[in-house]
Coordinates of C-alpha atoms in Angstrom, one line a residue:
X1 CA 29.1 -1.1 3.7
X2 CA 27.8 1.9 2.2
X3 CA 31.0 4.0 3.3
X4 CA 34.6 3.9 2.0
X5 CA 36.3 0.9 2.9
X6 CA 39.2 -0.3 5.6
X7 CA 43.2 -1.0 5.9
X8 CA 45.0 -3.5 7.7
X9 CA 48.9 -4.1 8.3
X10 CA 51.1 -6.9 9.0
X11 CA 54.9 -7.3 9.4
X12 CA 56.5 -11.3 8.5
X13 CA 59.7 -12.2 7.8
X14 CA 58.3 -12.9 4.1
X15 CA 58.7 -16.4 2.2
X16 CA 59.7 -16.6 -1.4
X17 CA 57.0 -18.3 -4.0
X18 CA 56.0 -21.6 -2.7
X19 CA 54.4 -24.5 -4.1
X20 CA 51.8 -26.4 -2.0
X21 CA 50.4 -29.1 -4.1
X22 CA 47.7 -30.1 -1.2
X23 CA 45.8 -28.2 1.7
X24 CA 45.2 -29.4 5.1
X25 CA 41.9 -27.9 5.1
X26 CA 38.8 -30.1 4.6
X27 CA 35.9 -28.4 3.2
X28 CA 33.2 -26.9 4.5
X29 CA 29.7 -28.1 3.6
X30 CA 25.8 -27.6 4.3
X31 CA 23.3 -29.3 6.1
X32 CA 20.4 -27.5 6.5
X33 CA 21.0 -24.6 8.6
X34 CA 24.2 -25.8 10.0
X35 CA 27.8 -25.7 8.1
X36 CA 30.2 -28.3 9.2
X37 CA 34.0 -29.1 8.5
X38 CA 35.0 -33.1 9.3
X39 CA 31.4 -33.7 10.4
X40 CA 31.5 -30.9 12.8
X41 CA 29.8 -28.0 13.0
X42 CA 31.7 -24.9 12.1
X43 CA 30.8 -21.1 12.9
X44 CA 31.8 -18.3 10.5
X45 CA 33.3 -15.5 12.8
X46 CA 36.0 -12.6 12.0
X47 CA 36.5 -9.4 10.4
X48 CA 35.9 -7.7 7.1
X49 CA 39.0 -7.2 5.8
X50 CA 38.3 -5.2 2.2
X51 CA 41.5 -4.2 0.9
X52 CA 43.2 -7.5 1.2
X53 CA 43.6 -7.5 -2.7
X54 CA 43.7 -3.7 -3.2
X55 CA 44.1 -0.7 -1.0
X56 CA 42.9 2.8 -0.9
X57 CA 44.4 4.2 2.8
X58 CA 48.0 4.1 2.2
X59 CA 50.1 5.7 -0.2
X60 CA 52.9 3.4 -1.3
X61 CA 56.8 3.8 -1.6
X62 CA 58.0 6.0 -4.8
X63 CA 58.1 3.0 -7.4
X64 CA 55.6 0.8 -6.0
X65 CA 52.2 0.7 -8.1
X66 CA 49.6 3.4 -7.5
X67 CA 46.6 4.9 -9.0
X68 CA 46.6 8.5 -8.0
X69 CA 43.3 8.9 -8.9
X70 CA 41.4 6.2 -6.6
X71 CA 44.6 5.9 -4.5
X72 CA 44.6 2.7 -5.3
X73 CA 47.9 0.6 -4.4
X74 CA 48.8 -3.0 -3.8
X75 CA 49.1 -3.9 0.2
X76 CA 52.2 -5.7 1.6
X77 CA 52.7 -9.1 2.6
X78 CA 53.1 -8.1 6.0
X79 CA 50.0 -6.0 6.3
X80 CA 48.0 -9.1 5.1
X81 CA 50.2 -11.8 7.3
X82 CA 49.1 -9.6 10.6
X83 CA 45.4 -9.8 9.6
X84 CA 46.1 -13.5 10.0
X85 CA 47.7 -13.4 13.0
X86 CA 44.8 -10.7 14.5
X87 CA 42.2 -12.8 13.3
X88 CA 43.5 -16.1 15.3
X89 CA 43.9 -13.7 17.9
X90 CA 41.0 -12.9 18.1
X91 CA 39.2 -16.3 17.8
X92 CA 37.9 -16.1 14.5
X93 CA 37.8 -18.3 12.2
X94 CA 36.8 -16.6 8.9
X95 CA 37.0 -13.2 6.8
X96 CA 34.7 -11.4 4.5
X97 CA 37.3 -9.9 2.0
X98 CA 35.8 -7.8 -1.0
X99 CA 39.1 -6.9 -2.8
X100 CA 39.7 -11.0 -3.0
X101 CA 37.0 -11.0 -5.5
X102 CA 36.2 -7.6 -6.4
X103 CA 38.6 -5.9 -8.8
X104 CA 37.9 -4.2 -11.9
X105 CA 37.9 -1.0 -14.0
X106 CA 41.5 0.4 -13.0
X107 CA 45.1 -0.3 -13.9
X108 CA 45.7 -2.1 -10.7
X109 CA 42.7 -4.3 -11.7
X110 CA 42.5 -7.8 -11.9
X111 CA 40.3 -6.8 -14.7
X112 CA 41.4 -3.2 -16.1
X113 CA 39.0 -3.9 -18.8
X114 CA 37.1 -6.5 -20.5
X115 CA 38.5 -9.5 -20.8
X116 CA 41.7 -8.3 -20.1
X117 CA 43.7 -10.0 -16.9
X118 CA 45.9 -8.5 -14.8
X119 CA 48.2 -10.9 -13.7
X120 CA 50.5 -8.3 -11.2
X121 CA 46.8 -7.8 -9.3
X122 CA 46.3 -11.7 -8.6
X123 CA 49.9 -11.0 -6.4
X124 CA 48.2 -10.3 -2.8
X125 CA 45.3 -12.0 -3.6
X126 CA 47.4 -15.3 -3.8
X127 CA 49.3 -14.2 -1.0
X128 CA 46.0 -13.4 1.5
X129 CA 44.5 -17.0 0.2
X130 CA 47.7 -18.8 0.9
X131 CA 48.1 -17.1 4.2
X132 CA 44.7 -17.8 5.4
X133 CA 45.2 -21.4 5.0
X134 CA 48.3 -21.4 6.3
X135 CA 46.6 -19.7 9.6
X136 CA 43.7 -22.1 9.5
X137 CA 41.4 -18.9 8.4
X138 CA 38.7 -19.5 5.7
X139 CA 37.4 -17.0 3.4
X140 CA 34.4 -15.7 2.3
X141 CA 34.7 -13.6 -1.5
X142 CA 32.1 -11.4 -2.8
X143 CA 32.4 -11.3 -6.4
X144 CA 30.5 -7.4 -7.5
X145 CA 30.0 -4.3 -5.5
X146 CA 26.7 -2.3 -5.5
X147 CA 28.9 0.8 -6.0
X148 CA 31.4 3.1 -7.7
X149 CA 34.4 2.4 -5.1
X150 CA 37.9 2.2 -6.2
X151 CA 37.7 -1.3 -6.2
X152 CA 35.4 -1.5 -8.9
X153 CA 31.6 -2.6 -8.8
X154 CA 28.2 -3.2 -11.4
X155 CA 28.9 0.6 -12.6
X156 CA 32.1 -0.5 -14.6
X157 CA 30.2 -3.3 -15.7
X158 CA 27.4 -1.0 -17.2
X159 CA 29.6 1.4 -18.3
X160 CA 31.4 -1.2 -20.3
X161 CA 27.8 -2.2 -21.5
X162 CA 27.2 0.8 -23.3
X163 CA 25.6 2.4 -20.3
X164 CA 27.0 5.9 -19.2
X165 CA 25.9 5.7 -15.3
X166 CA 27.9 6.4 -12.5
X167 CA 26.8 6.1 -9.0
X168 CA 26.8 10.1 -7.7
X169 CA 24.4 10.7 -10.9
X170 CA 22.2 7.7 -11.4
X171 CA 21.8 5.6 -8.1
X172 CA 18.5 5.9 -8.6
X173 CA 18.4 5.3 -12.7
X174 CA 16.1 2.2 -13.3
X175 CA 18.9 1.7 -16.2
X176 CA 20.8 0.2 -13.3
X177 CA 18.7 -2.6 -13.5
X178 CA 20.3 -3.5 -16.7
X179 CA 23.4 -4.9 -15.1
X180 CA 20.7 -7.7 -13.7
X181 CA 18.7 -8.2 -17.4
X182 CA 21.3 -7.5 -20.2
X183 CA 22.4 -10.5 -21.3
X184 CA 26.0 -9.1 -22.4
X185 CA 26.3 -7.5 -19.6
X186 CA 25.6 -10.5 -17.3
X187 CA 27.7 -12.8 -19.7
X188 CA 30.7 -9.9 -19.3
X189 CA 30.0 -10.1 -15.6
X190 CA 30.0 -14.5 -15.5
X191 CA 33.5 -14.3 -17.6
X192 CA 35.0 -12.2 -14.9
X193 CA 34.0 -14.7 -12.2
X194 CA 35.7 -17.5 -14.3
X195 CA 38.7 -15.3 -14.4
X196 CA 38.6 -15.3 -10.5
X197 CA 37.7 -18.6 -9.5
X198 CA 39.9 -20.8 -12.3
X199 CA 43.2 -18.5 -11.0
X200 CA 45.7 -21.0 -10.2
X201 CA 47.6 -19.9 -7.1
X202 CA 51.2 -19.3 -7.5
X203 CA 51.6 -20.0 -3.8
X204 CA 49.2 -23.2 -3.3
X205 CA 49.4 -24.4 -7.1
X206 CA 45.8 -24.7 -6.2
X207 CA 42.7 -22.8 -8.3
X208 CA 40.8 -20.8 -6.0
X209 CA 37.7 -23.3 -7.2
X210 CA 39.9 -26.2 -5.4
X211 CA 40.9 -24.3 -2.3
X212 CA 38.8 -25.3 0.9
X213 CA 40.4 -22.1 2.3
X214 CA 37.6 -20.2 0.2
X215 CA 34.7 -21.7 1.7
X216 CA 31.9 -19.3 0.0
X217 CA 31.5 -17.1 -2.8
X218 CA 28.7 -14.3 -2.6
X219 CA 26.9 -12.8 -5.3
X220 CA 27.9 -9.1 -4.6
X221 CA 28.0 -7.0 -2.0
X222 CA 25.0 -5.1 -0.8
X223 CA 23.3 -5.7 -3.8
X224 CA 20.5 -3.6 -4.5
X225 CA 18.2 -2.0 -7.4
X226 CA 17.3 1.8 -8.4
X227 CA 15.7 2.6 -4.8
X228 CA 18.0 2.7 -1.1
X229 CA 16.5 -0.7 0.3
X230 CA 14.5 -2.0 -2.2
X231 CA 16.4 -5.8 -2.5
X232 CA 15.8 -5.9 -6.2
X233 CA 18.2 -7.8 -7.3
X234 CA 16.2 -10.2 -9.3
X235 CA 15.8 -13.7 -8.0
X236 CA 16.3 -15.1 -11.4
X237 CA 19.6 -13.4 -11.9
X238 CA 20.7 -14.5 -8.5
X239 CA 20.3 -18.2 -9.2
X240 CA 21.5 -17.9 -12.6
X241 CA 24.9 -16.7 -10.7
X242 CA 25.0 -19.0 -8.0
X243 CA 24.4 -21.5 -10.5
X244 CA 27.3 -20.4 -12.6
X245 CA 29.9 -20.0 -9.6
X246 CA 28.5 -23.9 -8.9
X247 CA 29.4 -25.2 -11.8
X248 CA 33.1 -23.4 -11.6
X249 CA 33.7 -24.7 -8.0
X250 CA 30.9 -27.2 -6.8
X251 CA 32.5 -27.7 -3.5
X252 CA 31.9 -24.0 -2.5
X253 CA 29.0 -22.4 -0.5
X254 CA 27.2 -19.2 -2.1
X255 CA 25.7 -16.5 -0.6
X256 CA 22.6 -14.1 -1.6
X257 CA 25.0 -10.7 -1.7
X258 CA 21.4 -9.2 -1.7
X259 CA 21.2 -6.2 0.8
X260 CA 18.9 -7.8 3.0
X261 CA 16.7 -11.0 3.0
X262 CA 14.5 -11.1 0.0
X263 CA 11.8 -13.1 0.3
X264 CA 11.6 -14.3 -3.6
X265 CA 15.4 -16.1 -2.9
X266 CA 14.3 -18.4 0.0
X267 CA 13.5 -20.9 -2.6
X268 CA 16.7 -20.8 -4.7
X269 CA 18.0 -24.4 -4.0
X270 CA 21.5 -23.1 -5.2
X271 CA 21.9 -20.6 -2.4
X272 CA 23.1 -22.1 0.4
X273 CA 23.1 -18.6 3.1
X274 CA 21.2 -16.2 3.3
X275 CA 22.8 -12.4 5.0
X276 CA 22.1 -9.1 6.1
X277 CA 24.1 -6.0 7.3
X278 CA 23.2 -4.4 10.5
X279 CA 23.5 -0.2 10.4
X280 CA 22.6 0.3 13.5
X281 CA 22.6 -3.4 15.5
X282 CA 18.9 -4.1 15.2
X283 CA 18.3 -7.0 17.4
X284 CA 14.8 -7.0 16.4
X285 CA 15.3 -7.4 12.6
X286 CA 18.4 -9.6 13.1
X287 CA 15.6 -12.1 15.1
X288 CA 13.2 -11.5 12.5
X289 CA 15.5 -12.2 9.9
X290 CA 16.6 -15.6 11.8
X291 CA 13.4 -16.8 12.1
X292 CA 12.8 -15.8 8.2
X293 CA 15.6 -18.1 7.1
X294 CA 15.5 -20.8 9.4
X295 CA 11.8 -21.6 8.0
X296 CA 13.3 -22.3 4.4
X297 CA 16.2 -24.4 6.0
X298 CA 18.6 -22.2 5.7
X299 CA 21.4 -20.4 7.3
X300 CA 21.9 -16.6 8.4
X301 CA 24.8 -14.8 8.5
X302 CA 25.2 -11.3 9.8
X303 CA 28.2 -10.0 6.9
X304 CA 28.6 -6.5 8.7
X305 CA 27.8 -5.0 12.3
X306 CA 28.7 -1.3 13.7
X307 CA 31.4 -2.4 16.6
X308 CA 32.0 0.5 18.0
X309 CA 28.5 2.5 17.9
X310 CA 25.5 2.7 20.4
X311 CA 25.5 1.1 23.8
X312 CA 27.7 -2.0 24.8
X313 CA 24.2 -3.9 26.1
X314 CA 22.8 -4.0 22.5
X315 CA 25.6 -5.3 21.3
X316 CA 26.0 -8.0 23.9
X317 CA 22.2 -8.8 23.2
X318 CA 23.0 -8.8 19.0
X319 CA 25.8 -11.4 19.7
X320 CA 23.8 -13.7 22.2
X321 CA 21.2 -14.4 20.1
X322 CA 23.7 -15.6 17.4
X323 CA 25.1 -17.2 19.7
X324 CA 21.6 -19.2 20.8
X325 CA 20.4 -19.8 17.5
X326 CA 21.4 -23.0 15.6
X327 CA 20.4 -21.2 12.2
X328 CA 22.9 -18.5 12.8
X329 CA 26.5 -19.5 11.4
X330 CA 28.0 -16.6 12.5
X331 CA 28.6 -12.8 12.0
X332 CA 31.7 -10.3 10.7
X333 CA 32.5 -6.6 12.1
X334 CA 33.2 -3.9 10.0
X335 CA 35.9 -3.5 9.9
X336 CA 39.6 -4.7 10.7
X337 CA 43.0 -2.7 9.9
X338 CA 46.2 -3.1 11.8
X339 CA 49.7 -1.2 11.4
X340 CA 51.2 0.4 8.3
X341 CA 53.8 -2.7 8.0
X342 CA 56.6 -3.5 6.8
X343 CA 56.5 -0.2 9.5
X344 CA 55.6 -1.2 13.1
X345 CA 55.1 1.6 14.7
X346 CA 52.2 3.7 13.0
X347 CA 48.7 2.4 12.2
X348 CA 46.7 2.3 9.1
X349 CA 43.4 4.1 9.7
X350 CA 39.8 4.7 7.8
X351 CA 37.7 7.7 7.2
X352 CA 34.6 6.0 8.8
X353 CA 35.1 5.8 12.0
X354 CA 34.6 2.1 12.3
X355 CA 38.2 0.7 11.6
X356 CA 39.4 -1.7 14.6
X357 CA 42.8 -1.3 15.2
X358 CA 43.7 -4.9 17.2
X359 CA 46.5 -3.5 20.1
X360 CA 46.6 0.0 19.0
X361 CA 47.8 2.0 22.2
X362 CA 45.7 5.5 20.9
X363 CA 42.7 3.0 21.0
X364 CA 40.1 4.6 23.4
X365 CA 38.3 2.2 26.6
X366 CA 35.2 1.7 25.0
X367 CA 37.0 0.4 21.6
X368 CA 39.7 -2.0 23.7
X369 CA 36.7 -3.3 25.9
X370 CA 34.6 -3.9 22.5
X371 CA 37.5 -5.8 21.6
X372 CA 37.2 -7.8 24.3
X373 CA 33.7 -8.5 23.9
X374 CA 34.6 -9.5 20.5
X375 CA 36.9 -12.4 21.6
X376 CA 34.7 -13.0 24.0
X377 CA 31.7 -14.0 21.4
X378 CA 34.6 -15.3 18.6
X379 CA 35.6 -18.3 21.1
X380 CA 32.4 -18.7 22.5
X381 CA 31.4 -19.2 18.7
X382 CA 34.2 -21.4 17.6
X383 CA 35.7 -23.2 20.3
X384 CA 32.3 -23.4 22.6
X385 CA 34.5 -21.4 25.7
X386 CA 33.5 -19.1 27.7
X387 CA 36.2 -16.5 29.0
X388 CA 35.5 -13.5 30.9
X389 CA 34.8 -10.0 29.2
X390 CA 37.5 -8.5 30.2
X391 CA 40.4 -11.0 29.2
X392 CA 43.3 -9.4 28.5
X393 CA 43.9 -9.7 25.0
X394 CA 46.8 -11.9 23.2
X395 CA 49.5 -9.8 21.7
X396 CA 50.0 -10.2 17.7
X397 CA 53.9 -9.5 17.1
X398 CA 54.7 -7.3 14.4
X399 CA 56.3 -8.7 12.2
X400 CA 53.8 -11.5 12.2
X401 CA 55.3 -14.8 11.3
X402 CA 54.2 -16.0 7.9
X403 CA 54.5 -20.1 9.0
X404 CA 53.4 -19.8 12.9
X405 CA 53.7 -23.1 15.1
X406 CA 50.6 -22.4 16.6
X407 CA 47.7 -23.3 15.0

């Protein structure tokens, strides 16, 4: 998303290090337009969860790591353990986590700079990746942001290229290109992906290239050239990447982090989905982008929606057709926070309007009943139930338990 990004919280009685030599989870793989785990198909449905890795919303303990000047802190086990919890909740069975994969160009970094890792930053990351499995929740990892966020995106890149561009000046620089063309830039921008996918787990003892729990990698997040909505990034530099992540983790999916469908990637045999983010729901252009990527025998995959805006009917229309399409694998909301924990009682909120807050009691009627049509479409999605709109919806405790006994 184009705005700031989200919070979540989650209270568990918290384990110490521990060392998982195997997974239970089988991995998921392609056919065609289908994704399927154990022979079975498999839909992609949850949240966005962006500050699983790093945080901007909360300002953390006196003593705890913070960067003043993005606010930028480290979240707590418990926030991420409830996001776990919420999403099985919910009936999801994935999440789209930028800070999993994107972190560079501050001290909290896993990347501060250049080829220099971070080893304190990899500390919720393991801890969200080993919880997810743990939950039965896969995740999707973008690997580059299209902007200048706190995070970290293709502007530290260029900047540590030699180019002095920052986003508020020069979005519309054709320079920005060069994050795309130059070839130290691009080999910068592959070494920091092997930093991120050969991480061995401290929790799992597994890399992130042989955890099934991280069923995709994507290219970037809303990846775009010099001009709002022109989808140049360049097809060539795309399959280069998806190549690259391929040959670091063969078992993972990859997904075109192109803002929109470009038609020049259809053909790129290493891309296995295709995705587009829907400011305003457009069920129009989310048909027409179906229909686009079904024809080259692909998947689509709707990475963010607006939850809360316009009228409940478009929304109900937006998540039937996903829900009637075989090419469709799914979709994720934008955007998921939960409370403040280890602190129960207060919630984590986001300057855009669009944070859910799962069980908040300040939520309004609309935003509990767009919950509910949420779960509604989640199970429909990945367990193939229908359950009325109104369902009352499952309460998450708080602390969440970090080893539930449901699954």
């Amino acid at each position: 998303m184009r705005l700031s990004l989200l919070l979540l919280s989650a209270v568990g009685v918290l384990a110490s290090p521990i060392r998982r030599g195997a997974t239970k989870l089988s991995p998921i793989t392609r056919n065609g337009t289908t994704l399927l785990v154990d022979g079975k198909v498999w839909k992609a449905v949850g949240p966005n969860v962006y500050w699983l890795g790093l945080d901007e919303n909360v300002t953390p303990p006196a003593g705890e790591p913070f960067y003043a000047p993005t606010r930028a802190s480290y979240p707590t086990k418990e926030r991420i353990t409830e996001v776990m919890a919420t999403v099985q909740a919910l009936g999801g069975t994935m999440i789209r986590g930028h800070t999993l994969g994107i972190s560079v160009g501050n001290p909290l970094s896993v990347w501060p700079e250049p080829g220099v890792v971070n080893e304190r930053a990899f500390e919720p990351i393991d801890w969200a990746v080993y919880q997810a499995g743990v939950y039965g929740i896969r995740l999707l990892v973008p690997l580059i942001d299209n902007y200048d966020y706190y995070h970290g995106g293709k502007y530290n890149f260029l900047r540590w290229g030699g180019f002095d561009l920052n986003q508020r000046r020069d979005e519309n620089n054709p320079l920005v290109q060069q994050f795309y063309t130059n070839t130290t830039i691009v080999t910068t921008f592959k070494d920091y992906i092997k930093t991120i996918i050969t991480h061995r787990n401290q929790y799992t003892n597994l890399t992130f290239a042989e955890d099934p729990t991280i069923f995709a990698y994507e290219t970037g997040n809303e990846l775009l050239g010099p001009v709002w909505g022109d989808m140049n990034s360049p097809a060539d530099w795309v399959q280069d990447i998806a190549k690259y992540i391929k040959s670091l983790s063969p078992q993972k999916l990859v997904v075109d982090g192109t803002y929109g469908i470009n038609k020049t990637h259809l053909g790129i045999e290493e891309v296995d989905i295709f995705s587009d983010h829907m400011y305003p729901v457009d069920t129009t252009k989310l048909q027409e982008d179906i229909t686009l990527i079904e024809a080259a025998g692909k998947p689509f995959f709707a990475g963010e929606y607006d939850w809360v805006g316009g009228n409940t009917a478009n929304l109900q229309s937006m998540f039937k057709i996903i829900e009637e399409s075989p090419a469709a694998i799914g979709d994720t909301f934008w955007s998921q926070f939960g409370h403040n924990a280890p602190d129960c009682t207060t919630y984590v909120d986001h300057s855009d309007g669009l944070a859910l807050q799962y069980g908040n009691p300040k939520n309004t009627a609309n935003q509990n009943s767009r919950i509910q049509l949420i779960r509604k479409h989640f199970i429909a999605m990945s367990q193939g139930k229908e359950i009325a709109p109104d369902e009352a919806l499952p309460i998450v405790p708080c602390p969440a338990p970090t080893s539930p006994s449901f699954r």
